[in-house]
Short mmCIF file of C-alpha atoms in Angstrom, two decimals:
data_model
loop_
_atom_site.label_atom_id
_atom_site.label_comp_id
_atom_site.label_asym_id
_atom_site.label_seq_id
_atom_site.Cartn_x
_atom_site.Cartn_y
_atom_site.Cartn_z
CA MET Q 32 -13.47 -7.16 41.13
CA GLU Q 33 -12.60 -3.62 42.38
CA ASP Q 34 -14.25 -4.08 45.58
CA ALA Q 35 -12.42 -7.35 46.21
CA LEU Q 36 -9.04 -5.75 45.27
CA LEU Q 37 -9.86 -2.75 47.53
CA LEU Q 38 -10.72 -5.03 50.46
CA ALA Q 39 -7.48 -7.08 49.99
CA LEU Q 40 -5.24 -3.89 49.69
CA GLN Q 41 -6.92 -2.55 52.91
CA LEU Q 42 -6.24 -5.77 54.65
CA LEU Q 43 -2.69 -5.84 53.52
CA GLY Q 44 -2.14 -2.17 54.64
CA ALA Q 45 -3.50 -3.04 57.98
CA THR Q 46 -1.15 -6.00 58.11
CA ILE Q 47 1.72 -3.76 57.46
CA ARG Q 48 0.60 -1.13 60.03
CA VAL Q 49 0.28 -3.95 62.81
CA ALA Q 50 3.51 -5.65 61.76
CA THR Q 51 5.65 -2.62 62.25
CA PRO Q 52 6.21 -2.78 65.92
CA LEU Q 53 6.48 -6.41 65.82
CA VAL Q 54 9.19 -6.29 63.19
CA LEU Q 55 11.04 -3.62 65.23
CA ALA Q 56 10.84 -5.64 68.24
CA ALA Q 57 11.69 -8.89 66.62
CA PHE Q 58 14.78 -7.37 64.95
CA ALA Q 59 15.82 -5.80 68.23
CA GLY Q 60 15.77 -9.16 69.86
CA MET Q 61 17.70 -10.65 66.85
CA TYR Q 62 20.69 -8.34 67.48
CA CYS Q 63 21.04 -9.32 71.25
CA GLU Q 64 20.28 -12.89 70.80
CA ARG Q 65 22.75 -13.30 67.91
CA ALA Q 66 25.39 -11.77 70.36
CA GLY Q 67 24.39 -14.25 73.00
CA VAL Q 68 22.10 -12.31 75.44
CA VAL Q 69 18.63 -13.48 75.80
CA ASP Q 70 16.22 -10.47 76.32
CA ILE Q 71 12.70 -11.44 77.58
CA GLY Q 72 12.33 -7.75 78.39
CA LEU Q 73 11.44 -6.62 74.82
CA GLU Q 74 7.81 -6.02 76.20
CA GLY Q 75 8.96 -3.75 79.01
CA LYS Q 76 11.28 -1.73 76.77
CA MET Q 77 8.48 -1.12 74.30
CA LEU Q 78 6.04 -0.15 76.88
CA ALA Q 79 8.56 2.39 78.22
CA GLY Q 80 9.31 3.75 74.86
CA ALA Q 81 5.56 4.08 74.24
CA PHE Q 82 4.99 5.94 77.62
CA PHE Q 83 7.92 8.38 77.33
CA SER Q 84 7.37 9.08 73.89
CA ALA Q 85 3.62 10.02 74.37
CA ALA Q 86 4.50 11.90 77.63
CA VAL Q 87 7.18 13.98 75.98
CA ALA Q 88 5.18 14.47 72.78
CA SER Q 89 2.10 15.65 74.92
CA ALA Q 90 4.22 18.19 76.72
CA THR Q 91 6.22 19.61 74.00
CA LEU Q 92 3.85 18.94 70.94
CA ASN Q 93 7.00 17.67 69.27
CA PRO Q 94 6.75 14.04 67.88
CA TRP Q 95 10.45 13.94 67.19
CA LEU Q 96 11.46 14.98 70.76
CA GLY Q 97 8.86 12.14 71.81
CA LEU Q 98 10.54 9.77 69.53
CA LEU Q 99 13.77 10.57 71.12
CA ALA Q 100 12.64 10.11 74.49
CA GLY Q 101 11.26 6.76 73.71
CA ILE Q 102 14.55 5.53 72.17
CA ALA Q 103 16.37 6.94 75.32
CA ALA Q 104 14.02 4.93 77.63
CA GLY Q 105 14.73 1.77 75.59
CA VAL Q 106 18.34 2.19 75.52
CA ALA Q 107 18.42 2.96 79.36
CA LEU Q 108 16.50 -0.14 80.09
CA ALA Q 109 18.88 -2.21 77.64
CA LEU Q 110 21.77 -0.83 79.55
CA VAL Q 111 20.33 -1.89 82.85
CA HIS Q 112 19.74 -5.38 81.45
CA GLY Q 113 23.31 -5.50 80.22
CA PHE Q 114 24.67 -4.22 83.63
CA ALA Q 115 22.85 -7.26 85.26
CA CYS Q 116 23.72 -9.79 82.59
CA ILE Q 117 27.01 -8.87 81.00
CA THR Q 118 28.85 -6.88 83.74
CA HIS Q 119 27.49 -9.02 86.69
CA ASN Q 120 26.67 -12.34 84.81
CA GLY Q 121 23.10 -12.39 86.23
CA ASN Q 122 20.42 -14.58 84.93
CA GLN Q 123 19.23 -13.04 81.61
CA VAL Q 124 15.53 -14.42 81.87
CA VAL Q 125 15.25 -13.15 85.28
CA SER Q 126 16.55 -9.73 84.50
CA GLY Q 127 14.24 -9.40 81.34
CA MET Q 128 11.15 -10.37 83.41
CA ALA Q 129 12.04 -8.05 86.13
CA ILE Q 130 12.22 -5.10 83.50
CA ASN Q 131 8.70 -6.22 82.11
CA ILE Q 132 7.16 -6.31 85.75
CA LEU Q 133 8.98 -2.82 86.56
CA VAL Q 134 7.76 -1.01 83.57
CA ALA Q 135 4.17 -2.54 83.52
CA GLY Q 136 3.70 -0.81 86.93
CA LEU Q 137 5.98 2.25 86.78
CA ALA Q 138 4.50 3.49 83.35
CA PRO Q 139 0.87 3.75 84.39
CA THR Q 140 1.87 5.19 87.89
CA LEU Q 141 3.96 7.97 86.39
CA ALA Q 142 1.12 8.77 83.94
CA TYR Q 143 -1.30 9.06 86.73
CA ALA Q 144 1.10 11.14 88.83
CA TRP Q 145 1.91 13.44 85.66
CA PHE Q 146 -1.30 13.76 84.02
CA GLN Q 147 -4.00 12.85 86.39
CA GLN Q 148 -5.91 10.69 83.72
CA GLY Q 149 -6.22 7.47 85.28
CA GLY Q 150 -2.87 6.00 84.29
CA GLN Q 151 -2.74 7.25 80.61
CA THR Q 152 -1.42 10.41 78.74
CA PRO Q 153 -3.69 12.90 77.21
CA LEU Q 154 -4.97 12.41 73.62
CA LEU Q 155 -2.28 13.74 71.28
CA PRO Q 156 -3.20 16.29 68.74
CA ASN Q 157 -2.11 15.75 65.05
CA GLN Q 158 0.91 17.95 65.42
CA ALA Q 159 2.26 15.92 68.25
CA ARG Q 160 2.04 12.63 66.30
CA ILE Q 161 4.56 11.11 63.95
CA PRO Q 162 3.36 12.19 60.44
CA ALA Q 163 2.38 9.93 57.65
CA VAL Q 164 4.39 10.37 54.15
CA GLU Q 165 2.06 11.65 51.47
CA LEU Q 166 3.62 10.44 48.19
CA PRO Q 167 3.21 12.57 44.94
CA GLY Q 168 0.95 11.66 42.02
CA VAL Q 169 -1.78 10.02 43.85
CA GLU Q 170 -4.47 11.73 41.71
CA ALA Q 171 -2.56 11.00 38.45
CA LEU Q 172 -2.30 7.43 38.90
CA SER Q 173 -5.73 6.65 40.56
CA GLY Q 174 -7.34 6.10 37.12
CA ILE Q 175 -4.87 3.23 36.35
CA PRO Q 176 -6.19 -0.12 37.03
CA VAL Q 177 -4.58 -2.09 39.88
CA LEU Q 178 -1.47 0.19 40.00
CA GLY Q 179 -3.68 3.26 41.02
CA PRO Q 180 -5.40 1.50 43.99
CA VAL Q 181 -2.05 -0.18 45.03
CA TYR Q 182 -0.40 3.18 45.12
CA ARG Q 183 -3.22 5.01 46.87
CA GLU Q 184 -4.14 2.35 49.48
CA LEU Q 185 -1.12 0.40 50.11
CA LEU Q 186 2.02 2.85 49.65
CA ASN Q 187 0.62 6.35 50.17
CA GLY Q 188 -0.09 7.66 53.81
CA ASN Q 189 2.23 5.19 55.58
CA ASN Q 190 3.78 6.59 58.86
CA VAL Q 191 7.34 7.69 58.66
CA LEU Q 192 8.51 4.91 60.86
CA ILE Q 193 7.00 2.20 58.51
CA TRP Q 194 9.48 3.34 55.81
CA VAL Q 195 12.13 3.47 58.50
CA THR Q 196 11.38 -0.08 59.51
CA LEU Q 197 11.58 -1.19 55.90
CA VAL Q 198 15.01 0.32 55.50
CA LEU Q 199 16.03 -1.17 58.86
CA VAL Q 200 15.15 -4.56 57.66
CA ILE Q 201 17.35 -4.35 54.60
CA ALA Q 202 20.12 -2.86 56.67
CA THR Q 203 19.92 -5.65 59.21
CA HIS Q 204 20.34 -8.30 56.77
CA TRP Q 205 23.58 -6.44 55.26
CA VAL Q 206 24.90 -5.84 58.82
CA LEU Q 207 24.45 -9.35 60.11
CA TYR Q 208 25.94 -11.10 56.91
CA ARG Q 209 27.93 -8.57 55.00
CA SER Q 210 29.66 -6.42 57.69
CA ARG Q 211 32.54 -6.83 59.97
CA PHE Q 212 30.37 -5.88 62.97
CA GLY Q 213 27.80 -8.57 62.02
CA LEU Q 214 30.42 -11.31 61.67
CA ARG Q 215 31.85 -10.48 65.11
CA LEU Q 216 28.25 -10.28 66.63
CA ARG Q 217 27.42 -13.62 65.16
CA ALA Q 218 30.69 -15.04 66.40
CA VAL Q 219 30.34 -13.86 69.95
CA GLY Q 220 26.94 -15.52 69.94
CA GLU Q 221 28.27 -18.84 68.93
CA ASN Q 222 31.84 -18.89 70.51
CA PRO Q 223 32.68 -16.01 72.78
CA ALA Q 224 35.84 -17.66 73.94
CA ALA Q 225 37.12 -17.82 70.50
CA VAL Q 226 36.20 -13.97 70.06
CA ASP Q 227 37.97 -13.24 73.25
CA THR Q 228 41.21 -15.14 72.15
CA ALA Q 229 41.14 -13.07 68.95
CA GLY Q 230 41.50 -10.03 71.18
CA LEU Q 231 38.18 -8.60 70.90
CA SER Q 232 35.95 -7.48 73.99
CA VAL Q 233 33.04 -10.03 74.31
CA ALA Q 234 31.34 -7.42 76.87
CA LYS Q 235 31.80 -4.60 74.48
CA LEU Q 236 30.29 -6.47 71.37
CA ARG Q 237 27.30 -7.59 73.76
CA TYR Q 238 26.78 -4.06 74.95
CA GLN Q 239 26.74 -2.79 71.43
CA ALA Q 240 24.19 -5.27 70.43
CA LEU Q 241 22.06 -4.13 73.53
CA LEU Q 242 22.25 -0.58 72.33
CA VAL Q 243 20.79 -1.49 69.07
CA THR Q 244 18.06 -3.34 70.89
CA GLY Q 245 17.27 -0.47 73.02
CA VAL Q 246 16.98 1.81 70.05
CA LEU Q 247 14.72 -0.45 68.22
CA THR Q 248 12.40 -1.24 70.98
CA GLY Q 249 12.22 2.40 71.83
CA MET Q 250 11.18 3.05 68.16
CA ALA Q 251 8.53 0.26 68.37
CA GLY Q 252 6.93 1.67 71.55
CA SER Q 253 7.00 5.28 69.99
CA TYR Q 254 5.32 3.98 67.06
CA LEU Q 255 2.49 2.48 69.08
CA SER Q 256 1.75 5.58 71.01
CA THR Q 257 2.68 8.55 68.72
CA GLY Q 258 2.51 6.97 65.23
CA HIS Q 259 -0.28 4.19 65.08
CA GLY Q 260 -2.02 5.48 68.20
CA ALA Q 261 -2.53 8.86 69.78
CA GLY Q 262 -1.37 8.68 73.43
CA PHE Q 263 -0.35 6.08 75.90
CA VAL Q 264 -2.90 3.75 77.72
CA ARG Q 265 -1.98 1.05 80.26
CA ASP Q 266 -0.58 -2.21 78.86
CA MET Q 267 -0.95 -0.89 75.18
CA THR Q 268 1.84 -3.17 73.95
CA ALA Q 269 -0.68 -6.29 74.82
CA GLY Q 270 2.08 -8.84 74.52
CA LYS Q 271 3.65 -7.76 71.29
CA GLY Q 272 7.09 -8.07 72.80
CA TYR Q 273 6.31 -11.96 73.32
CA LEU Q 274 4.93 -12.14 69.95
CA ALA Q 275 8.21 -10.64 68.61
CA LEU Q 276 10.23 -13.26 70.60
CA ALA Q 277 7.80 -16.04 69.14
CA ALA Q 278 8.54 -14.56 65.52
CA LEU Q 279 12.08 -14.63 66.07
CA ILE Q 280 12.14 -18.14 67.24
CA PHE Q 281 9.68 -19.15 64.24
CA GLY Q 282 12.33 -17.41 62.03
CA LYS Q 283 15.22 -19.18 63.59
CA TRP Q 284 17.01 -15.92 64.12
CA ARG Q 285 17.25 -15.01 60.57
CA PRO Q 286 16.04 -11.77 59.16
CA GLY Q 287 13.84 -12.97 56.20
CA PRO Q 288 11.87 -15.71 58.15
CA THR Q 289 11.59 -13.51 61.10
CA LEU Q 290 9.89 -10.79 58.92
CA PHE Q 291 7.54 -13.28 57.63
CA ALA Q 292 6.51 -14.55 60.83
CA CYS Q 293 5.90 -11.06 61.96
CA LEU Q 294 3.65 -10.28 58.82
CA LEU Q 295 1.85 -13.74 59.46
CA PHE Q 296 0.97 -12.81 63.08
CA ALA Q 297 -0.03 -9.28 62.04
CA PHE Q 298 -2.14 -10.58 59.31
CA THR Q 299 -4.08 -12.77 61.78
CA ASP Q 300 -4.49 -9.64 64.06
CA ALA Q 301 -5.76 -7.50 61.10
CA VAL Q 302 -8.30 -10.46 60.15
CA GLN Q 303 -9.53 -10.73 63.69
CA VAL Q 304 -10.38 -7.12 63.82
CA ARG Q 305 -12.37 -7.40 60.63
CA LEU Q 306 -14.17 -10.60 61.69
CA GLN Q 307 -15.66 -9.07 64.97
CA GLY Q 308 -19.29 -8.74 64.52
CA VAL Q 309 -19.49 -10.46 61.22
CA VAL Q 310 -22.20 -13.12 60.82
CA LEU Q 311 -20.97 -16.38 59.43
CA PRO Q 312 -23.41 -18.72 57.50
CA GLY Q 313 -24.46 -21.57 59.69
CA ILE Q 314 -22.49 -20.26 62.56
CA GLY Q 315 -23.78 -16.71 63.47
CA VAL Q 316 -21.63 -14.12 65.12
CA ILE Q 317 -18.48 -15.57 66.64
CA PRO Q 318 -17.70 -14.20 70.17
CA VAL Q 319 -15.31 -11.30 70.15
CA GLN Q 320 -13.16 -13.07 72.84
CA PHE Q 321 -12.70 -16.11 70.61
CA ILE Q 322 -11.67 -13.88 67.52
CA GLN Q 323 -9.17 -11.83 69.69
CA MET Q 324 -7.28 -14.81 70.76
CA LEU Q 325 -6.65 -15.99 67.15
CA PRO Q 326 -2.93 -14.43 66.89
CA TYR Q 327 -2.07 -16.04 70.32
CA VAL Q 328 -3.44 -19.46 69.23
CA LEU Q 329 -1.38 -19.29 66.04
CA THR Q 330 1.68 -18.44 68.08
CA VAL Q 331 1.21 -21.49 70.18
CA LEU Q 332 0.49 -23.80 67.30
CA LEU Q 333 3.73 -22.54 65.36
CA LEU Q 334 5.87 -22.88 68.36
CA ALA Q 335 4.38 -26.23 69.37
CA GLY Q 336 6.07 -28.05 66.60
CA PHE Q 337 5.04 -26.90 63.12
CA VAL Q 338 8.23 -25.03 62.39
CA GLY Q 339 10.76 -27.78 63.10
CA LYS Q 340 13.67 -27.61 65.55
CA ALA Q 341 14.72 -24.05 66.17
CA ILE Q 342 18.22 -23.94 67.43
CA ALA Q 343 19.41 -20.80 69.20
CA PRO Q 344 22.99 -19.37 68.93
CA LYS Q 345 25.06 -21.65 71.03
CA ALA Q 346 26.03 -19.08 73.56
CA SER Q 347 22.62 -17.57 73.90
CA GLY Q 348 21.51 -17.14 77.44
CA ILE Q 349 25.12 -18.12 78.88
CA PRO Q 350 27.09 -15.56 80.73
CA TYR Q 351 30.67 -15.47 79.65
CA VAL Q 352 33.33 -15.68 82.21
CA LYS Q 353 36.77 -14.88 81.04
CA GLU Q 354 39.29 -17.39 82.09
CA ARG Q 355 42.42 -16.14 83.94
#
């Protein structure tokens, strides 16, 4: 019984750790898409955040400066996306893909030029990584059935950004549905002409949404390279930006269902790691490549029709041209 509980808690803990960058990226996409801006470039912003965070942390041995650098990179690319799509009414999908392609090539090129280690940053020492939070009373509670293992295995030792993500999930729900800014944000994603008629700037609201998107994607990338990992490697986001978009669509642009989708994808990813090399009765060892594709197969199946019709905000992806 204790072994089964411990295994379940370890799997759940791995799910939370894997889900953190997905949640940050998905909620980043939620802000901009609720404002009517499609952002396919979540992947590129995460990758840029991961690289600059690891590079600065490696140079300064300060994880907080690395985190700020990652956020700055995400915000800078978000502003580039806004300049192309809001100011100049460019195609939002093309702009997002251009960001992804640009960062996929630029990040390892800069890493090679700066560190001479084959397109990656040096391995970060512990003092250069975002620390974990050690909760008090672990030893005192360890002898209590169920509560002790849950406190020790699931709550204690989590990265700072995991707790920040939890706060951001709650804050996002409040901002979108309880604040004036959230009301205006949702309105500009549904009917920008009405918002403009009310005397509010559609461009300003959309730029504000993209700033939030840049901050959250930068944090997601920083978590990957300086929190969960210990340095930057080529393509380390591994499609997590696209998975976050899939979770956003699965959740129909709402915080609760989107969080559930991120946890579901992360759980599948955590399971596939533990299934590698396991001998199944009557089957034998499943090829690693088959197991690794499970999260992506789940994504395709869910988006192919198992979640019902997902309706995006009405103005999503449509440039707003003010009538004169």
